mmCIF file of C-alpha atoms in Angstrom:
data_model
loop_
_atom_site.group_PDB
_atom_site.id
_atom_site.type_symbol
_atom_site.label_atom_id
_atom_site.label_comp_id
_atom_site.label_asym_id
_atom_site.label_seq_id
_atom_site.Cartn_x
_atom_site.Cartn_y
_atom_site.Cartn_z
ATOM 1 C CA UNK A 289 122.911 52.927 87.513
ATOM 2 C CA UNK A 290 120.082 55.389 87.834
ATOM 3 C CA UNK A 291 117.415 53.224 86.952
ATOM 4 C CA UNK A 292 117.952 51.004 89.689
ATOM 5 C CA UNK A 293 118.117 52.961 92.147
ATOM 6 C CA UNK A 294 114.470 53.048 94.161
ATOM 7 C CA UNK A 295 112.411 56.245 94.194
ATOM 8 C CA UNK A 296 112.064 56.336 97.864
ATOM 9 C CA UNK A 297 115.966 56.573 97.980
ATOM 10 C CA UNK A 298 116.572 59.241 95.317
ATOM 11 C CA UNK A 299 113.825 61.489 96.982
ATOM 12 C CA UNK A 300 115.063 64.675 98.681
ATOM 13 C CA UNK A 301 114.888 64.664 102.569
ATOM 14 C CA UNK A 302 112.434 67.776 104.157
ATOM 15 C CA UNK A 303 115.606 69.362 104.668
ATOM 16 C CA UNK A 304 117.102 69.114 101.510
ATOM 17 C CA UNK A 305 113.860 70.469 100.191
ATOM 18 C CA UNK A 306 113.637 73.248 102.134
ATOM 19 C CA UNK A 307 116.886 74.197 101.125
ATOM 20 C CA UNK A 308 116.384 73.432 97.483
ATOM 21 C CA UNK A 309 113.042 75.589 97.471
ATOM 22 C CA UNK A 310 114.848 78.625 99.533
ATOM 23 C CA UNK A 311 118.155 79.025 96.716
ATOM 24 C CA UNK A 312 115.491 79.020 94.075
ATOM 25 C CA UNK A 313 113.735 81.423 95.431
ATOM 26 C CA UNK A 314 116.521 83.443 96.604
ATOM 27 C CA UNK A 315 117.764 83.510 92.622
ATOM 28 C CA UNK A 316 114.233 84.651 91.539
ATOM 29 C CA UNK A 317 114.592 87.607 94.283
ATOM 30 C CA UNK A 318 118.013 88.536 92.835
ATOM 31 C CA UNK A 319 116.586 88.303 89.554
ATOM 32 C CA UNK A 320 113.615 90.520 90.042
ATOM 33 C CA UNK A 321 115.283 93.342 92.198
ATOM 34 C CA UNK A 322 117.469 93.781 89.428
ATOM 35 C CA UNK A 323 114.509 94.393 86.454
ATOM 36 C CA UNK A 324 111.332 92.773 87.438
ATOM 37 C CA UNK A 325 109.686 92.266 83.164
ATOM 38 C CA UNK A 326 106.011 90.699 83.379
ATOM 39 C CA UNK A 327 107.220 87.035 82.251
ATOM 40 C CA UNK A 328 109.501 86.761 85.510
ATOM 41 C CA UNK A 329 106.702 87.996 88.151
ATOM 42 C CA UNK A 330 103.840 86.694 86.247
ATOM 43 C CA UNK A 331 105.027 82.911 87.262
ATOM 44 C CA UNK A 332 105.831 84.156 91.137
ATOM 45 C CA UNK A 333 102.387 85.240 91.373
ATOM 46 C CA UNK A 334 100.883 82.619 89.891
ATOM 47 C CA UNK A 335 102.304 80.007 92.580
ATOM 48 C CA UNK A 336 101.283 82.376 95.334
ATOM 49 C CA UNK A 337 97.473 82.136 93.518
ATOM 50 C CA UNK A 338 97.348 78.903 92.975
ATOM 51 C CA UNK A 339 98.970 77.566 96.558
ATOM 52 C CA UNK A 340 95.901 80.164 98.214
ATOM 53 C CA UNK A 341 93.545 78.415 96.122
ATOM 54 C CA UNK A 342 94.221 75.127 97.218
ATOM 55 C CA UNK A 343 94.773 76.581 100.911
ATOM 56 C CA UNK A 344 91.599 77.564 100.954
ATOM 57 C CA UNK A 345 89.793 74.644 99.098
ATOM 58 C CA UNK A 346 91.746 72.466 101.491
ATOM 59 C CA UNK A 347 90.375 74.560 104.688
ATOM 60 C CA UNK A 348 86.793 75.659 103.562
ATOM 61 C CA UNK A 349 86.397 71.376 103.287
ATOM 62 C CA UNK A 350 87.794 71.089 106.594
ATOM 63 C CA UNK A 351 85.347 73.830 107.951
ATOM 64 C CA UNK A 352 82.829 71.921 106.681
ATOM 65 C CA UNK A 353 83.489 68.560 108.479
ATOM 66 C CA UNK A 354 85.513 69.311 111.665
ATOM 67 C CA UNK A 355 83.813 72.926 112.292
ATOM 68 C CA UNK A 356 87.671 74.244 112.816
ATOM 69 C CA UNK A 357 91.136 75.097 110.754
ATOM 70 C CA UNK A 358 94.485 72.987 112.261
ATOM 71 C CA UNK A 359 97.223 75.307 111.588
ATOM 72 C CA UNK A 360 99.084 73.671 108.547
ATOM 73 C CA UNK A 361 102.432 73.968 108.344
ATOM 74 C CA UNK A 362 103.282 71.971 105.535
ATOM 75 C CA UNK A 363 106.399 72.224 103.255
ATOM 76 C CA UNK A 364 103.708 74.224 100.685
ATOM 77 C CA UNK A 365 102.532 76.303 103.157
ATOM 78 C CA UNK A 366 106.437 77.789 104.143
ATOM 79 C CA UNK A 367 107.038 77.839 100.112
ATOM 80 C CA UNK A 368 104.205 79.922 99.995
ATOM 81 C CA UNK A 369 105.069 82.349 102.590
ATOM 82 C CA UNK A 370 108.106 83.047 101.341
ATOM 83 C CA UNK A 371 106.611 83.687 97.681
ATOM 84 C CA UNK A 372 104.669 86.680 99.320
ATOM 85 C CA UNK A 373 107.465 88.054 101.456
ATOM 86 C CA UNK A 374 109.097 88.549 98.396
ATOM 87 C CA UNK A 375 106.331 90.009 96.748
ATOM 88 C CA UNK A 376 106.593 92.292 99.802
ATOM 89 C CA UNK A 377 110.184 92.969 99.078
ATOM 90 C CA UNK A 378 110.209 93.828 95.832
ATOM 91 C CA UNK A 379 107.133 95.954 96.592
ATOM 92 C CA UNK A 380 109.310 97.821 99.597
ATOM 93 C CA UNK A 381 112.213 98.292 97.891
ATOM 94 C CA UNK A 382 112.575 101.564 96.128
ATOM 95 C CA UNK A 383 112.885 101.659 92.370
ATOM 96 C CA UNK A 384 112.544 98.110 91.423
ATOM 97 C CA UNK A 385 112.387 98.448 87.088
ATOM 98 C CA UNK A 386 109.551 97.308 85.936
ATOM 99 C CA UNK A 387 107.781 96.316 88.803
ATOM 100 C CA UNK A 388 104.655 98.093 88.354
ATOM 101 C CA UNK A 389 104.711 97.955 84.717
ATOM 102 C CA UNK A 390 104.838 94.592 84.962
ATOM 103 C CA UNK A 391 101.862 94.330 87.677
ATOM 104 C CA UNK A 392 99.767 96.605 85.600
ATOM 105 C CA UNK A 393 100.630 93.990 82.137
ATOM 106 C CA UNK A 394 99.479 90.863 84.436
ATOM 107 C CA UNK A 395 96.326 92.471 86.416
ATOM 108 C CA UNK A 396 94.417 94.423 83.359
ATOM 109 C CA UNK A 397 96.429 97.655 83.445
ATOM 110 C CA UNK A 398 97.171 97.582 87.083
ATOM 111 C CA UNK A 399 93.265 98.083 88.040
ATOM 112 C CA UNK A 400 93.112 94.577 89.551
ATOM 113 C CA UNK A 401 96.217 94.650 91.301
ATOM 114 C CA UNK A 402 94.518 96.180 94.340
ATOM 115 C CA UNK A 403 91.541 93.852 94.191
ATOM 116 C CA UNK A 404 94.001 90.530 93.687
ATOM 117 C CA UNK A 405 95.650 91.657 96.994
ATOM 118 C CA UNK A 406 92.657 91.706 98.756
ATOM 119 C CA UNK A 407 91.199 88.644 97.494
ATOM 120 C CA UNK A 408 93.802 86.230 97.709
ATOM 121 C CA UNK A 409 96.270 87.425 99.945
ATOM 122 C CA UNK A 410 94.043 89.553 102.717
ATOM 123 C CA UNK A 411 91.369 86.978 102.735
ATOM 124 C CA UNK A 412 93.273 83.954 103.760
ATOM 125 C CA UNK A 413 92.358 81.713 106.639
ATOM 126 C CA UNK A 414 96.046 82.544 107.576
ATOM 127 C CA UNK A 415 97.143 85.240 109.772
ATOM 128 C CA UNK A 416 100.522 85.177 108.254
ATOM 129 C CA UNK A 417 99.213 85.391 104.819
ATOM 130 C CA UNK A 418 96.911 88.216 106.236
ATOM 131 C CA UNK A 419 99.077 90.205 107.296
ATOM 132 C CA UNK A 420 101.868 90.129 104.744
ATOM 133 C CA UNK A 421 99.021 90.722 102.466
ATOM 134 C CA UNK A 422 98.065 94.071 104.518
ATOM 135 C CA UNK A 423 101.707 94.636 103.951
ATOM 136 C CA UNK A 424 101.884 94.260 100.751
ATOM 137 C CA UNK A 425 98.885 96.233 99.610
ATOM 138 C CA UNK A 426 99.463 99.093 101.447
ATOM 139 C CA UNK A 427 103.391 99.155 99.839
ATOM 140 C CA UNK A 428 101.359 98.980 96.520
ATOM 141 C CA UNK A 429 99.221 101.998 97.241
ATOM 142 C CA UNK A 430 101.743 103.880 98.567
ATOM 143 C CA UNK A 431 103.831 103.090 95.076
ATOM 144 C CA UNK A 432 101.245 103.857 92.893
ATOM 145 C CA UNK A 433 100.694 106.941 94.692
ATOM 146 C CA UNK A 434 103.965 107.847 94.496
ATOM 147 C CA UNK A 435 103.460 107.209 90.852
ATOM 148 C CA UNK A 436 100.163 109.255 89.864
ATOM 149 C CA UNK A 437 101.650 111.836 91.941
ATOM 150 C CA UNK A 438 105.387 112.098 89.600
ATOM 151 C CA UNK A 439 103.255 111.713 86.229
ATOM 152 C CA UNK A 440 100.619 114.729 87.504
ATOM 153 C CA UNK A 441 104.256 116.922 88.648
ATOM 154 C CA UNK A 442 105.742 115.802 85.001
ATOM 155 C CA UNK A 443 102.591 116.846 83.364
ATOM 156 C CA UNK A 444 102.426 120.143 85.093
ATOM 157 C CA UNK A 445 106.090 120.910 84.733
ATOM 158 C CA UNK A 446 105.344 119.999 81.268
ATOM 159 C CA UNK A 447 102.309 122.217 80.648
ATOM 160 C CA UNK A 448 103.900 125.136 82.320
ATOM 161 C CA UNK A 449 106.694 124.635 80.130
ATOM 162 C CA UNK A 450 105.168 124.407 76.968
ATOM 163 C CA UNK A 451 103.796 127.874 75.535
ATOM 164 C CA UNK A 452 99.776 129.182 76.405
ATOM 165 C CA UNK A 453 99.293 130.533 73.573
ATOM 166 C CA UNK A 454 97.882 133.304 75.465
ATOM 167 C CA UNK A 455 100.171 136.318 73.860
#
């Protein structure tokens, strides 16, 4: 029966997690290519938060005693990684629906998505982190460039469209 059996022997293997945590987060990348609506990537970026947070607790403390950061390389650690490449994905990949909509719902109208980039991402104690978060905030700017610059065409199209009223 399943209550007998012991914890220790029901408990996935490191492997077995791995594998577990990479097909769930392959779905939620299949998921969010296809329409990407602010309740699907507001829990995506809320593990990448939260595992940076307690990355950098955990390595600010060990500053403090040791004077140095051991590379960590825990089973967290990979999740996490992987949670930002496909942030970086998504963020690559042309034409994702929603995607920006949906950043600008969960960071204030998109004027904190920028500044969340930078603070949790670019300022990690990890140079992988780092650097997929350079990655990832210069795809952003370069989308919401791409952005401002279709609305101001559609608005100018749109005013030279519409009549002066200069007759």
């Amino acid at each position: 029966s399943f209550s007998s059996s012991s914890p220790e022997s029901s408990a996935l293997t490191l492997t077995e997690r791995s594998f577990v945590v990479d097909t769930l987060l392959g779905i939620i990348v299949m998921m969010l290519s296809q329409r990407c609506p602010t309740q699907d990537l507001s829990p995506l970026l809320t593990f990448v938060t939260y595992n940076l947070d307690l990355e950098w607790e955990a390595n600010s403390a060990e500053m403090k005693s040791t004077g140095e950061i051991t590379a960590k390389r825990s089973h967290r650690y990979q999740s996490t990684v992987k949670a930002t490449s496909i942030l970086f994905f998504l963020l690559q990949k042309p034409n994702v629906p929603g995607l920006m909509n949906s950043l600008g719902d969960i960071f204030e109208n998109g004027s904190c998505v920028a500044s969340w980039m930078l603070c949790c991402l670019v300022n990690s104690f990890d140079d992988t982190i780092r650097g997929l978060g350079i990655k990832c905030l210069a795809a952003y700017l370069r989308l919401a460039a791409t952005a401002t610059l279709n609305v101001d065409v559609s608005n100018g199209a749109l005013a030279a469209a519409l009549p002066s009223g200069h007759d």
